[in-house]
Amino acid sequence: MIPADHPRYSSLVTREHLVESARKGLVAWEGLIAHGRGEAFDYLLGERTTKSALIAEKTAAALLLTASHPVISVNGNTAALAAPEISHLQKACGACVEVNLFHRTEKRVEMIEGLLRDTGVEVHTGEAERLLPLSHDRSWCRRDGMFSADVVLVPLEDGDRCEALIAMGKTVIAIDLNPLSRTARSATLTIVDEISRALPQITKACSEISDAEKDRLIRSVDNCYLLSEAIREMTMRFPNAMD
Ligand code: ATP
Ligand code: MG
């Protein structure tokens, strides 16, 4: 039982929820380690959406809205942390939602698809094939889904798969709290923000941005700038860290 007045209440509730999801088999045990890495970077950020993350979130909305076949890739952590937010974003941008797992079993795929459907997501299913140029199980996807997407949103992604999607010529939008990860550095656009803060901002921007702003944001995508701003926002907090 976590006391509601604990200063780290929401972080502890999220951890408990992930542990419970891992016990059920929805989240991989390794996913708990990935979450811990994310938490560490979020601490450095001050657990807030920075100015540069907000620019990245608006740009993500512009890319998703102008894509001809946008796809949102969902893994166990993403489903456990943000299934309703995925549903809202799908309604706002019309993207196809497809499950893609590193620690893949048919049972986990079905469990995650079930959770997504229960929160209102229209899940893209059908026969998966080993179509991405990767030696592990994240190569599985659908020919008419992720394989033929022009824009792919990959929250909490692994670097290998991000690089493979880029090599296939796709526009890749990553959500990753670690601005130094291979994913963050190889994506077309990286949102350095916590997933449950990032997705609602993208959804909000989908209904707010004008056509002119979409064009301007897409023309000015500069991932190096966004990553260096994220690092600057983290490090500039250091001198005052003990205040
Ligand atoms: P890479 O393979 O890209 O070099 P990695 O191997 O360090 O990265 P992975 O386990 O492949 O990391 O991917 C998980 C990533 O997701 C980590 O970089 C972590 O910072 C990030 N992450 C974890 N939880 C969250 C969260 N809730 N919101 C946003 N990012 C998160
Ligand atoms: Mg990795």
CSV table of C-alpha atoms and ligand atoms in Angstrom, one decimal:
chain,number,residue,atom,x,y,z
A,1,MET,CA,0.0,0.0,0.0
A,2,ILE,CA,1.6,3.3,-1.1
A,3,PRO,CA,0.6,6.3,1.1
A,4,ALA,CA,-1.0,9.1,-1.0
A,5,ASP,CA,1.1,11.7,0.8
A,6,HIS,CA,4.4,10.0,-0.2
A,7,PRO,CA,6.5,12.6,-2.1
A,8,ARG,CA,7.2,10.1,-4.9
A,9,TYR,CA,3.6,8.8,-4.9
A,10,SER,CA,2.9,8.8,-8.7
A,11,SER,CA,6.3,7.4,-9.5
A,12,LEU,CA,5.7,4.6,-7.0
A,13,VAL,CA,2.2,3.9,-8.3
A,14,THR,CA,3.6,3.6,-11.8
A,15,ARG,CA,6.3,1.2,-10.7
A,16,GLU,CA,3.8,-1.0,-8.9
A,17,HIS,CA,1.6,-1.0,-12.0
A,18,LEU,CA,4.5,-2.0,-14.2
A,19,VAL,CA,5.5,-4.8,-11.8
A,20,GLU,CA,1.9,-6.1,-11.7
A,21,SER,CA,1.8,-5.9,-15.5
A,22,ALA,CA,5.1,-7.9,-15.6
A,23,ARG,CA,3.6,-10.5,-13.3
A,24,LYS,CA,0.7,-10.9,-15.7
A,25,GLY,CA,3.1,-11.3,-18.6
A,26,LEU,CA,2.1,-8.1,-20.4
A,27,VAL,CA,5.4,-6.3,-19.7
A,28,ALA,CA,8.7,-8.2,-20.1
A,29,TRP,CA,10.8,-8.3,-16.9
A,30,GLU,CA,13.5,-6.5,-19.0
A,31,GLY,CA,11.0,-3.7,-19.5
A,32,LEU,CA,11.3,-2.8,-15.8
A,33,ILE,CA,15.0,-2.2,-16.3
A,34,ALA,CA,14.2,0.0,-19.3
A,35,HIS,CA,11.7,2.0,-17.2
A,36,GLY,CA,14.4,2.6,-14.6
A,37,ARG,CA,16.7,4.0,-17.1
A,38,GLY,CA,13.9,6.3,-18.3
A,39,GLU,CA,13.1,7.4,-14.7
A,40,ALA,CA,16.8,8.4,-14.2
A,41,PHE,CA,16.7,10.7,-17.2
A,42,ASP,CA,13.3,12.1,-16.2
A,43,TYR,CA,14.8,13.0,-12.8
A,44,LEU,CA,17.5,15.0,-14.6
A,45,LEU,CA,14.9,16.7,-16.7
A,46,GLY,CA,12.9,17.7,-13.6
A,47,GLU,CA,9.9,15.5,-14.7
A,48,ARG,CA,8.5,18.2,-16.9
A,49,THR,CA,7.9,18.8,-20.6
A,50,THR,CA,10.6,21.1,-21.7
A,51,LYS,CA,10.3,23.8,-24.4
A,52,SER,CA,12.3,21.8,-26.9
A,53,ALA,CA,10.2,18.7,-26.2
A,54,LEU,CA,7.0,20.7,-26.9
A,55,ILE,CA,8.4,21.8,-30.3
A,56,ALA,CA,9.2,18.1,-31.0
A,57,GLU,CA,5.7,17.1,-29.9
A,58,LYS,CA,4.1,19.7,-32.3
A,59,THR,CA,6.4,18.6,-35.1
A,60,ALA,CA,5.4,14.9,-34.5
A,61,ALA,CA,1.7,16.0,-34.8
A,62,ALA,CA,2.6,17.7,-38.1
A,63,LEU,CA,4.4,14.6,-39.5
A,64,LEU,CA,1.7,12.2,-38.4
A,65,LEU,CA,-1.1,14.4,-39.9
A,66,THR,CA,0.7,14.8,-43.3
A,67,ALA,CA,1.8,11.2,-43.6
A,68,SER,CA,0.0,9.0,-46.1
A,69,HIS,CA,0.4,5.8,-44.0
A,70,PRO,CA,1.3,6.7,-40.3
A,71,VAL,CA,1.8,3.8,-37.9
A,72,ILE,CA,2.2,3.8,-34.1
A,73,SER,CA,4.3,0.9,-32.9
A,74,VAL,CA,3.3,-0.4,-29.4
A,75,ASN,CA,5.4,-2.6,-27.0
A,76,GLY,CA,4.5,-3.9,-23.5
A,77,ASN,CA,5.7,-0.8,-21.5
A,78,THR,CA,3.9,1.6,-23.9
A,79,ALA,CA,0.7,-0.4,-23.5
A,80,ALA,CA,1.0,-0.6,-19.7
A,81,LEU,CA,1.8,3.1,-19.3
A,82,ALA,CA,-0.3,4.8,-21.9
A,83,ALA,CA,-3.0,2.6,-23.6
A,84,PRO,CA,-5.7,5.3,-23.3
A,85,GLU,CA,-3.3,8.0,-24.6
A,86,ILE,CA,-2.6,5.8,-27.7
A,87,SER,CA,-6.3,5.6,-28.3
A,88,HIS,CA,-6.7,9.3,-28.1
A,89,LEU,CA,-3.8,9.9,-30.5
A,90,GLN,CA,-5.1,7.4,-32.9
A,91,LYS,CA,-8.4,9.2,-33.1
A,92,ALA,CA,-6.7,12.5,-33.6
A,93,CYS,CA,-4.3,11.5,-36.4
A,94,GLY,CA,-5.9,8.4,-37.9
A,95,ALA,CA,-2.7,6.3,-37.5
A,96,CYS,CA,-2.7,2.5,-37.7
A,97,VAL,CA,-1.6,0.9,-34.4
A,98,GLU,CA,0.5,-2.2,-34.5
A,99,VAL,CA,2.1,-4.3,-31.7
A,100,ASN,CA,5.8,-5.0,-32.1
A,101,LEU,CA,7.8,-6.7,-29.3
A,102,PHE,CA,11.5,-7.5,-28.6
A,103,HIS,CA,10.5,-10.3,-26.1
A,104,ARG,CA,7.8,-11.7,-28.4
A,105,THR,CA,5.4,-14.5,-27.7
A,106,GLU,CA,2.0,-15.0,-29.3
A,107,LYS,CA,0.5,-14.8,-25.8
A,108,ARG,CA,2.1,-11.4,-25.0
A,109,VAL,CA,1.0,-10.0,-28.4
A,110,GLU,CA,-2.6,-11.1,-27.8
A,111,MET,CA,-2.5,-9.7,-24.2
A,112,ILE,CA,-1.3,-6.3,-25.4
A,113,GLU,CA,-3.7,-6.2,-28.3
A,114,GLY,CA,-6.5,-7.1,-25.9
A,115,LEU,CA,-5.6,-4.3,-23.5
A,116,LEU,CA,-5.4,-1.8,-26.4
A,117,ARG,CA,-8.8,-2.8,-27.7
A,118,ASP,CA,-10.3,-2.5,-24.3
A,119,THR,CA,-9.2,1.1,-24.2
A,120,GLY,CA,-10.7,1.9,-27.6
A,121,VAL,CA,-7.8,1.4,-29.9
A,122,GLU,CA,-8.4,-0.1,-33.3
A,123,VAL,CA,-5.5,-2.6,-33.5
A,124,HIS,CA,-4.0,-3.6,-36.8
A,125,THR,CA,-3.8,-7.4,-36.7
A,126,GLY,CA,-3.5,-10.1,-39.4
A,127,GLU,CA,-0.6,-12.2,-40.4
A,128,ALA,CA,2.8,-11.0,-39.3
A,129,GLU,CA,5.9,-11.8,-41.3
A,130,ARG,CA,9.6,-11.3,-40.6
A,131,LEU,CA,9.9,-8.3,-42.8
A,132,LEU,CA,12.3,-5.8,-41.1
A,133,PRO,CA,16.0,-6.4,-41.7
A,134,LEU,CA,16.8,-7.5,-38.1
A,135,SER,CA,17.9,-10.8,-36.7
A,136,HIS,CA,15.6,-10.7,-33.6
A,137,ASP,CA,11.9,-10.9,-33.1
A,138,ARG,CA,11.3,-7.2,-33.7
A,139,SER,CA,11.6,-8.0,-37.4
A,140,TRP,CA,8.0,-9.3,-37.2
A,141,CYS,CA,5.4,-6.9,-38.7
A,142,ARG,CA,2.5,-6.7,-41.1
A,143,ARG,CA,3.1,-6.1,-44.8
A,144,ASP,CA,0.2,-3.6,-45.0
A,145,GLY,CA,1.1,-2.1,-41.6
A,146,MET,CA,4.5,-1.1,-40.3
A,147,PHE,CA,6.3,-2.5,-43.4
A,148,SER,CA,4.6,-0.1,-45.8
A,149,ALA,CA,4.4,2.9,-43.4
A,150,ASP,CA,5.9,6.2,-44.4
A,151,VAL,CA,5.9,7.7,-40.8
A,152,VAL,CA,6.4,5.5,-37.7
A,153,LEU,CA,6.0,6.6,-34.1
A,154,VAL,CA,8.2,4.4,-31.9
A,155,PRO,CA,7.8,5.1,-28.2
A,156,LEU,CA,10.5,3.5,-26.0
A,157,GLU,CA,12.3,2.0,-28.9
A,158,ASP,CA,15.5,-0.1,-29.3
A,159,GLY,CA,18.3,1.4,-31.3
A,160,ASP,CA,18.6,-1.5,-33.8
A,161,ARG,CA,15.0,-1.3,-34.9
A,162,CYS,CA,15.1,2.5,-35.2
A,163,GLU,CA,18.2,2.3,-37.4
A,164,ALA,CA,16.5,-0.5,-39.5
A,165,LEU,CA,13.4,1.6,-40.0
A,166,ILE,CA,15.5,4.6,-41.0
A,167,ALA,CA,17.5,2.5,-43.4
A,168,MET,CA,14.2,1.5,-45.1
A,169,GLY,CA,13.6,5.1,-45.8
A,170,LYS,CA,10.9,5.8,-43.2
A,171,THR,CA,10.4,8.9,-41.2
A,172,VAL,CA,10.9,7.8,-37.6
A,173,ILE,CA,9.5,9.7,-34.6
A,174,ALA,CA,11.0,8.4,-31.3
A,175,ILE,CA,9.8,9.1,-27.7
A,176,ASP,CA,12.9,8.5,-25.5
A,177,LEU,CA,13.9,10.1,-22.3
A,178,ASN,CA,17.6,9.3,-23.0
A,179,PRO,CA,18.9,11.9,-25.5
A,180,LEU,CA,22.1,9.8,-25.8
A,181,SER,CA,20.5,6.5,-26.9
A,182,ARG,CA,21.1,5.1,-30.3
A,183,THR,CA,17.3,5.5,-30.9
A,184,ALA,CA,17.3,9.2,-30.0
A,185,ARG,CA,20.3,9.8,-32.2
A,186,SER,CA,19.2,7.9,-35.2
A,187,ALA,CA,15.5,8.9,-35.4
A,188,THR,CA,14.3,11.6,-37.7
A,189,LEU,CA,12.7,13.3,-34.7
A,190,THR,CA,13.1,12.5,-31.0
A,191,ILE,CA,10.8,13.6,-28.3
A,192,VAL,CA,12.8,13.7,-25.1
A,193,ASP,CA,9.8,13.4,-22.7
A,194,GLU,CA,8.0,10.9,-20.6
A,195,ILE,CA,5.6,8.9,-22.7
A,196,SER,CA,2.4,9.7,-20.7
A,197,ARG,CA,3.2,13.4,-20.9
A,198,ALA,CA,4.3,13.3,-24.6
A,199,LEU,CA,1.3,11.5,-26.1
A,200,PRO,CA,-1.4,14.0,-24.9
A,201,GLN,CA,0.7,16.9,-26.2
A,202,ILE,CA,0.9,15.3,-29.6
A,203,THR,CA,-2.8,14.7,-29.6
A,204,LYS,CA,-3.5,18.3,-28.5
A,205,ALA,CA,-1.3,19.6,-31.2
A,206,CYS,CA,-3.1,17.5,-33.8
A,207,SER,CA,-6.3,19.5,-33.3
A,208,GLU,CA,-4.6,22.9,-32.9
A,209,ILE,CA,-1.9,23.3,-35.6
A,210,SER,CA,-2.7,25.2,-38.8
A,211,ASP,CA,-1.6,24.0,-42.3
A,212,ALA,CA,1.0,26.8,-42.4
A,213,GLU,CA,2.5,25.8,-39.0
A,214,LYS,CA,2.6,22.1,-40.1
A,215,ASP,CA,4.7,23.1,-43.2
A,216,ARG,CA,7.0,25.3,-41.1
A,217,LEU,CA,7.5,22.6,-38.5
A,218,ILE,CA,8.2,19.9,-41.0
A,219,ARG,CA,10.6,22.1,-43.0
A,220,SER,CA,12.6,23.0,-39.9
A,221,VAL,CA,13.0,19.5,-38.3
A,222,ASP,CA,16.5,19.5,-36.7
A,223,ASN,CA,17.0,16.5,-34.4
A,224,CYS,CA,20.6,17.5,-33.4
A,225,TYR,CA,19.3,20.8,-32.1
A,226,LEU,CA,16.4,19.1,-30.2
A,227,LEU,CA,18.8,16.6,-28.6
A,228,SER,CA,21.4,19.2,-27.6
A,229,GLU,CA,18.6,21.3,-26.1
A,230,ALA,CA,17.4,18.3,-24.1
A,231,ILE,CA,21.0,17.8,-22.8
A,232,ARG,CA,21.3,21.5,-22.0
A,233,GLU,CA,18.0,21.5,-20.1
A,234,MET,CA,19.3,18.6,-18.0
A,235,THR,CA,22.7,19.9,-17.3
A,236,MET,CA,21.7,23.5,-16.6
A,237,ARG,CA,19.8,22.2,-13.6
A,238,PHE,CA,23.1,20.8,-12.1
A,239,PRO,CA,24.4,24.0,-10.4
A,240,ASN,CA,21.2,24.3,-8.4
A,241,ALA,CA,20.6,20.6,-7.8
A,242,MET,CA,21.5,20.9,-4.1
A,243,ASP,CA,19.4,24.1,-3.4
B,1,ATP,P1,19.3,2.2,-27.5
B,1,ATP,O1,19.1,0.7,-28.0
B,1,ATP,O2,18.4,3.1,-28.3
B,1,ATP,O3,20.7,2.6,-27.5
B,1,ATP,P2,18.9,1.4,-24.8
B,1,ATP,O4,19.3,0.0,-25.2
B,1,ATP,O5,19.6,2.1,-23.7
B,1,ATP,O6,18.7,2.3,-26.0
B,1,ATP,P3,16.2,0.3,-24.7
B,1,ATP,O7,16.0,-0.6,-23.5
B,1,ATP,O8,16.5,-0.3,-26.0
B,1,ATP,O9,17.4,1.3,-24.2
B,1,ATP,O10,15.0,1.3,-24.8
B,1,ATP,C1,14.3,1.9,-23.8
B,1,ATP,C2,14.5,3.4,-23.8
B,1,ATP,O11,13.2,4.0,-23.4
B,1,ATP,C3,15.5,4.0,-22.9
B,1,ATP,O12,16.4,4.8,-23.6
B,1,ATP,C4,14.7,4.8,-21.8
B,1,ATP,O13,15.4,6.0,-21.5
B,1,ATP,C5,13.4,5.1,-22.5
B,1,ATP,N1,12.3,5.1,-21.6
B,1,ATP,C6,12.0,4.2,-20.7
B,1,ATP,N2,10.8,4.5,-20.1
B,1,ATP,C7,10.4,5.6,-20.7
B,1,ATP,C8,9.2,6.4,-20.5
B,1,ATP,N3,8.3,6.1,-19.6
B,1,ATP,N4,9.1,7.5,-21.3
B,1,ATP,C9,10.0,7.8,-22.2
B,1,ATP,N5,11.1,7.1,-22.4
B,1,ATP,C10,11.3,6.0,-21.7
B,2,MG,MG,18.6,-1.0,-26.9
